[in-house]
mmCIF file of C-alpha atoms in Angstrom:
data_model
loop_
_atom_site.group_PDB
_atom_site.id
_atom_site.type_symbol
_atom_site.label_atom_id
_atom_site.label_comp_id
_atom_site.label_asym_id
_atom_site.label_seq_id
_atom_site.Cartn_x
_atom_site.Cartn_y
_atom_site.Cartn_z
ATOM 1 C CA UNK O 22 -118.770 -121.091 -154.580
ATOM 2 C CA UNK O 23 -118.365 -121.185 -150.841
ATOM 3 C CA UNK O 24 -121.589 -122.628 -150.065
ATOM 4 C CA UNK O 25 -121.673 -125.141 -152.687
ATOM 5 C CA UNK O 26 -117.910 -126.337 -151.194
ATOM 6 C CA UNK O 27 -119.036 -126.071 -147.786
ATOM 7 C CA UNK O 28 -122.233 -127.880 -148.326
ATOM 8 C CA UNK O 29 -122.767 -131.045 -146.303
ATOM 9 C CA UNK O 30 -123.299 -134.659 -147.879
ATOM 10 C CA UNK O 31 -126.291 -135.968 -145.845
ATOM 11 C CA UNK O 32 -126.911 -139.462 -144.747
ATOM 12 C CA UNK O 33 -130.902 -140.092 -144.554
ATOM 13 C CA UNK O 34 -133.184 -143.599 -143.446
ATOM 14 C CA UNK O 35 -132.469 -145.795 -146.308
ATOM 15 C CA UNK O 36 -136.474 -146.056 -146.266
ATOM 16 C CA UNK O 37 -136.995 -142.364 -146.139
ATOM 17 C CA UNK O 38 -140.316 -142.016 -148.609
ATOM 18 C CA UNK O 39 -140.611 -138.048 -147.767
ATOM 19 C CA UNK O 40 -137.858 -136.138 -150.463
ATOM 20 C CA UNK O 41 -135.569 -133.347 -150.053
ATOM 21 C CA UNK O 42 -138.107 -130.291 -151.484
ATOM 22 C CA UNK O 43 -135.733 -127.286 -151.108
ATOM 23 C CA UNK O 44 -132.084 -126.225 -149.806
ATOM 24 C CA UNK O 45 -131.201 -122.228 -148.976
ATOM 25 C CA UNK O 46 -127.779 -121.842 -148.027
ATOM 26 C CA UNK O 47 -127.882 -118.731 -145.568
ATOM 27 C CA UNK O 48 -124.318 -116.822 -145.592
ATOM 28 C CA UNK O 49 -123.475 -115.104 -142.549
ATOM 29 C CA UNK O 50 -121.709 -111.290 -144.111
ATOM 30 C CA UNK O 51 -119.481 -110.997 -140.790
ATOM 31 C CA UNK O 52 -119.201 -114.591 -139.348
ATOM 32 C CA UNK O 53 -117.316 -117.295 -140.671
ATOM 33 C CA UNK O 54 -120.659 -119.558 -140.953
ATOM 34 C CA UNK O 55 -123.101 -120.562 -143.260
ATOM 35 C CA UNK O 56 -126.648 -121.926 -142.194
ATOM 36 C CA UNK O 57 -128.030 -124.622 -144.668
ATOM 37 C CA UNK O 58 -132.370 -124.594 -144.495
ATOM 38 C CA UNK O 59 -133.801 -127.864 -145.865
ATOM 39 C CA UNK O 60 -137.672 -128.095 -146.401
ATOM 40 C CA UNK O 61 -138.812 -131.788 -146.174
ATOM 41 C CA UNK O 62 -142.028 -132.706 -148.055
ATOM 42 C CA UNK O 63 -144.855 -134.562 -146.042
ATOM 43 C CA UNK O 64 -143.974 -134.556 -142.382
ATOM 44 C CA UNK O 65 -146.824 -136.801 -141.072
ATOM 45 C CA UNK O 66 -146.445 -134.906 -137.539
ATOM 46 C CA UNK O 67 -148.745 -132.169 -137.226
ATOM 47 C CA UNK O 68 -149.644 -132.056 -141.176
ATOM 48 C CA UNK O 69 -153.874 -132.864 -139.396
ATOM 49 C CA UNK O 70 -153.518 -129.568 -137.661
ATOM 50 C CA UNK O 71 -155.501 -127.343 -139.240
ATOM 51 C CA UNK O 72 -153.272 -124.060 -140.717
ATOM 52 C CA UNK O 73 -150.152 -126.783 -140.779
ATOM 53 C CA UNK O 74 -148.423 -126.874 -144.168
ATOM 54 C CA UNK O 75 -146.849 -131.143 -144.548
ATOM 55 C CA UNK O 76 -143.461 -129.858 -144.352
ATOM 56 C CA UNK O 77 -140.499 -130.085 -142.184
ATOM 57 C CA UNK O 78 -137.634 -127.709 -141.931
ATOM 58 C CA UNK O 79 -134.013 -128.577 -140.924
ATOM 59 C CA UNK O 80 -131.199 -126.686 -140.401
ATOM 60 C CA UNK O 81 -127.435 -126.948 -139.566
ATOM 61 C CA UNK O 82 -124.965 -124.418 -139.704
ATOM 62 C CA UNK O 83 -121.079 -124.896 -140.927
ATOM 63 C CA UNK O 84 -118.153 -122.637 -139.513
ATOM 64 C CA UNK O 85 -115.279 -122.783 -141.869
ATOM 65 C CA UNK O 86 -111.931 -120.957 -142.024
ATOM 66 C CA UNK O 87 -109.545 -118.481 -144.027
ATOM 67 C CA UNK O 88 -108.801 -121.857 -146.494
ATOM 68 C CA UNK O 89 -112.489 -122.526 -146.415
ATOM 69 C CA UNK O 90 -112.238 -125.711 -144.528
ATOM 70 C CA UNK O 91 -115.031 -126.614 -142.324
ATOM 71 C CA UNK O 92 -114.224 -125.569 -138.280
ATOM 72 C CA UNK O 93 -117.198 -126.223 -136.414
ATOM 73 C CA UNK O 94 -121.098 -127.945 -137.011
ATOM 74 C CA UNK O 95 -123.802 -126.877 -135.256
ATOM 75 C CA UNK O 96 -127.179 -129.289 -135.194
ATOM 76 C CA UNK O 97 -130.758 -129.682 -134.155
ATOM 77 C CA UNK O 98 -131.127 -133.310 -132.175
ATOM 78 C CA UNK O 99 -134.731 -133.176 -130.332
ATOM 79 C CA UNK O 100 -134.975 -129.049 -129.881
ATOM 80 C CA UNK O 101 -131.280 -128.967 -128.528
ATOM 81 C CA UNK O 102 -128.639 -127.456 -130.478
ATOM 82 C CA UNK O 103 -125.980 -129.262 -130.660
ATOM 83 C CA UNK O 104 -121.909 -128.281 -131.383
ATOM 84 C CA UNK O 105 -119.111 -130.411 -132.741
ATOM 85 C CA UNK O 106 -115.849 -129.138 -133.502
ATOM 86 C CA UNK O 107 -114.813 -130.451 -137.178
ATOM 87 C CA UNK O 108 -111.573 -129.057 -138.100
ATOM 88 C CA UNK O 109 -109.443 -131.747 -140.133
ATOM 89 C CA UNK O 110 -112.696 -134.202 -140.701
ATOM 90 C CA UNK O 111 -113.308 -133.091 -144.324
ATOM 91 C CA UNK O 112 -116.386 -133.110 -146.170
ATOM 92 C CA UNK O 113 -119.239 -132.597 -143.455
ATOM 93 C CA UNK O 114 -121.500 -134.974 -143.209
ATOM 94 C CA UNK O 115 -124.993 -135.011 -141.760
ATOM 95 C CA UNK O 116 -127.250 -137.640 -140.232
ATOM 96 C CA UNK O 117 -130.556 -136.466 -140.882
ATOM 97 C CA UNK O 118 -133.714 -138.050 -138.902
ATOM 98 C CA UNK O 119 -135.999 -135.258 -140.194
ATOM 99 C CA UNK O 120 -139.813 -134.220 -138.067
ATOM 100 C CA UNK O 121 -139.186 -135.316 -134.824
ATOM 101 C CA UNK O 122 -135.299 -135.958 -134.505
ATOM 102 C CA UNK O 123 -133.445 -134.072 -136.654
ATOM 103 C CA UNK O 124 -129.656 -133.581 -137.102
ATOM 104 C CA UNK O 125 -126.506 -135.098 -136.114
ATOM 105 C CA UNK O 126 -122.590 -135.536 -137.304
ATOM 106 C CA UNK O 127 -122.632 -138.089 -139.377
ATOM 107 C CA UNK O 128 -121.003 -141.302 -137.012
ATOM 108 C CA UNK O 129 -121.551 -139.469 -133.735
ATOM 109 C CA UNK O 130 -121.293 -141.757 -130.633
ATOM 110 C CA UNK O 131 -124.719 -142.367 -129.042
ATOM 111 C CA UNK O 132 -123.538 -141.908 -125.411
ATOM 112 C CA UNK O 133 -122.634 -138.316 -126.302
ATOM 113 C CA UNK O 134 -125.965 -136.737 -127.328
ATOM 114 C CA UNK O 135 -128.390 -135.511 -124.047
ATOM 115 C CA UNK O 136 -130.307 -137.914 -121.744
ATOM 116 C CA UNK O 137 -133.124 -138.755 -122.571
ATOM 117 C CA UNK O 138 -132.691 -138.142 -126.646
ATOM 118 C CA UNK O 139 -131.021 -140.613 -127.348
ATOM 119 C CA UNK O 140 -131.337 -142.650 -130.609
ATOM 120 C CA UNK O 141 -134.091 -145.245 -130.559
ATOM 121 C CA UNK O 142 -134.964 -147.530 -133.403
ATOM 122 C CA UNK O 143 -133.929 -145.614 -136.509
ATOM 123 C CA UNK O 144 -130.017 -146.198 -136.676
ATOM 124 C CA UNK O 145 -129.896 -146.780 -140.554
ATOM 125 C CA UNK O 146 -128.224 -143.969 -141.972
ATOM 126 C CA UNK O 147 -126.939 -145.177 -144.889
ATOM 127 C CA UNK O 148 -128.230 -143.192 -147.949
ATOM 128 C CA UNK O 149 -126.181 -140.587 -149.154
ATOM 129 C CA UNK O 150 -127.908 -137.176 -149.977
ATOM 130 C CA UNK O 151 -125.478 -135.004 -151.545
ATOM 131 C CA UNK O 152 -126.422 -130.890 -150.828
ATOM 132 C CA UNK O 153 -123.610 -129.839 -152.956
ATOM 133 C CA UNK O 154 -126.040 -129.113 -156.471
ATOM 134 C CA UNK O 155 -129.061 -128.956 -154.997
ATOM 135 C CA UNK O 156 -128.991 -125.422 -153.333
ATOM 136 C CA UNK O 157 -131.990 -123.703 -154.906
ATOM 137 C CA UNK O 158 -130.643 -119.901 -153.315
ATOM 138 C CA UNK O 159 -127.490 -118.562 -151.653
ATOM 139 C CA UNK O 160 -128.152 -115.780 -149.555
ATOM 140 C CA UNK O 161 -125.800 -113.464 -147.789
ATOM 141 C CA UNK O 162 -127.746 -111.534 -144.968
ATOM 142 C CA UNK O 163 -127.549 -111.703 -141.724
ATOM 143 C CA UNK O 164 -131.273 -111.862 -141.408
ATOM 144 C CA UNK O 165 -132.679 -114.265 -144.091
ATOM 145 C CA UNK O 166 -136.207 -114.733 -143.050
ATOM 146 C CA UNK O 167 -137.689 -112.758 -145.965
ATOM 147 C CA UNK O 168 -135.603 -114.997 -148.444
ATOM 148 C CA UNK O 169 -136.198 -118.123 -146.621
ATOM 149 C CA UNK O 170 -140.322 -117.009 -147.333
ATOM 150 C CA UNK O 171 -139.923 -116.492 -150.681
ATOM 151 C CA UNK O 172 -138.306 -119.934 -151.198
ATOM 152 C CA UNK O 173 -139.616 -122.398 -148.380
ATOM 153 C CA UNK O 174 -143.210 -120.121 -148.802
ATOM 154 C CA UNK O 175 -145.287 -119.181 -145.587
ATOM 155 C CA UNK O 176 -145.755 -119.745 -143.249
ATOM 156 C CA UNK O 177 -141.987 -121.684 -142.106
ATOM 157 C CA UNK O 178 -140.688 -122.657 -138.818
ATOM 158 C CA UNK O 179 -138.157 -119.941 -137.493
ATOM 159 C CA UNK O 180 -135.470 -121.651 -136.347
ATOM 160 C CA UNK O 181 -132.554 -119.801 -134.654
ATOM 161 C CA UNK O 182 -130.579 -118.273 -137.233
ATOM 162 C CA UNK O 183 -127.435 -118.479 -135.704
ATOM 163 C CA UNK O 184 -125.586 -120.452 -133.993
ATOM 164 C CA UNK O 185 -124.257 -118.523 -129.970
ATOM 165 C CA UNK O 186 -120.898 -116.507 -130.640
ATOM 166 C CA UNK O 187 -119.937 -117.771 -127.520
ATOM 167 C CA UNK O 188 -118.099 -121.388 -127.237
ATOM 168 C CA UNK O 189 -120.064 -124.237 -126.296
ATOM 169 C CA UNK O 190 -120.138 -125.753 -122.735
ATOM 170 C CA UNK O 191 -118.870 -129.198 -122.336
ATOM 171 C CA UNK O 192 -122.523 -130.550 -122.792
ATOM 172 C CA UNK O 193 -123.516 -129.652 -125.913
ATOM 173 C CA UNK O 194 -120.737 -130.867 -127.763
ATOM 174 C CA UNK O 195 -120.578 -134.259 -129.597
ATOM 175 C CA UNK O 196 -117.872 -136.390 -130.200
ATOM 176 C CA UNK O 197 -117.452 -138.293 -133.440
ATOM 177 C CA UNK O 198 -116.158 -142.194 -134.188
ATOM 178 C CA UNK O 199 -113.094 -141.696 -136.461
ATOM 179 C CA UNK O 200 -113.631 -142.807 -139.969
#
């Protein structure tokens, strides 16, 4: 029930041909976070390489409280992990510029994310992707890479698990327009 309450709404291209394949929603036992995987279908870059499988995998994590209100989001944007505090913004919500990008707070300001990956042409964010339904396993483990196999198949791109324990520096947080 937690991860389906906690899970983000995410706001793709409204041309995005390649489709959501899979969501694993990753519980952490101790931590007050969960880490949602998303396996993209088709990613164009790299799917010539020989031993590359077309796919593309995502992830953001969600800290949440005793009330199970969301805290904190934690992002991929161009290799760098981002952090943006979320406490009293409601339902998460995800930009998701999936291959090369990847993931940002839904209406984040542009000036905020790190020089030089910044935005470029693809601004249009505007089709919603609910994840709340569409989780295909919950996990509770602090290590989920044998799950995350068995769903995503292998090989998969190890991303970090976890977001650091310790607070973000000034620079790798990102502010967020108000709604």
């Amino acid at each position: 029930m937690l991860a389906q309450t906690l899970a983000p709404v995410l706001y793709v291209q409204r041309d995005e041909w390649f489709p959501l394949e899979r969501v694993v929603a990753v519980i952490h036992p101790v931590r007050p976070v969960i880490a949602y995987h998303m396996l993209w279908k088709d990613d164009v870059n790299g799917s010539w390489i020989p031993f590359t499988v077309p796919t593309d995998e995502e992830v953001i994590w969600v800290g949440y409280d005793a009330t199970w209100a969301p805290t904190d989001l934690w992002t991929y944007w161009h290799g760098t992990l981002l952090h943006t505090p979320w406490r009293d913004r409601g339902q998460v919500a995800i930009n998701v510029q999936w291959g090369k990008h990847g993931s940002l707070p839904h209406g984040v300001i542009e000036s905020d994310l790190p020089s030089p990956k910044k935005l470029n042409d693809f601004r249009d964010f505007s089709r919603q992707l609910p994840l709340s339904g569409r989780l295909d396993a919950v996990v509770r483990s602090e290590d989920a890479r044998e799950a995350l196999g068995a769903v995503f198949g292998r090989p998969y791109s190890r991303k970090t698990p976890w977001p650091s324990r310790e607070a973000p520096d000034s620079g790798s947080q990102s502010r967020r327009r108000a709604p």
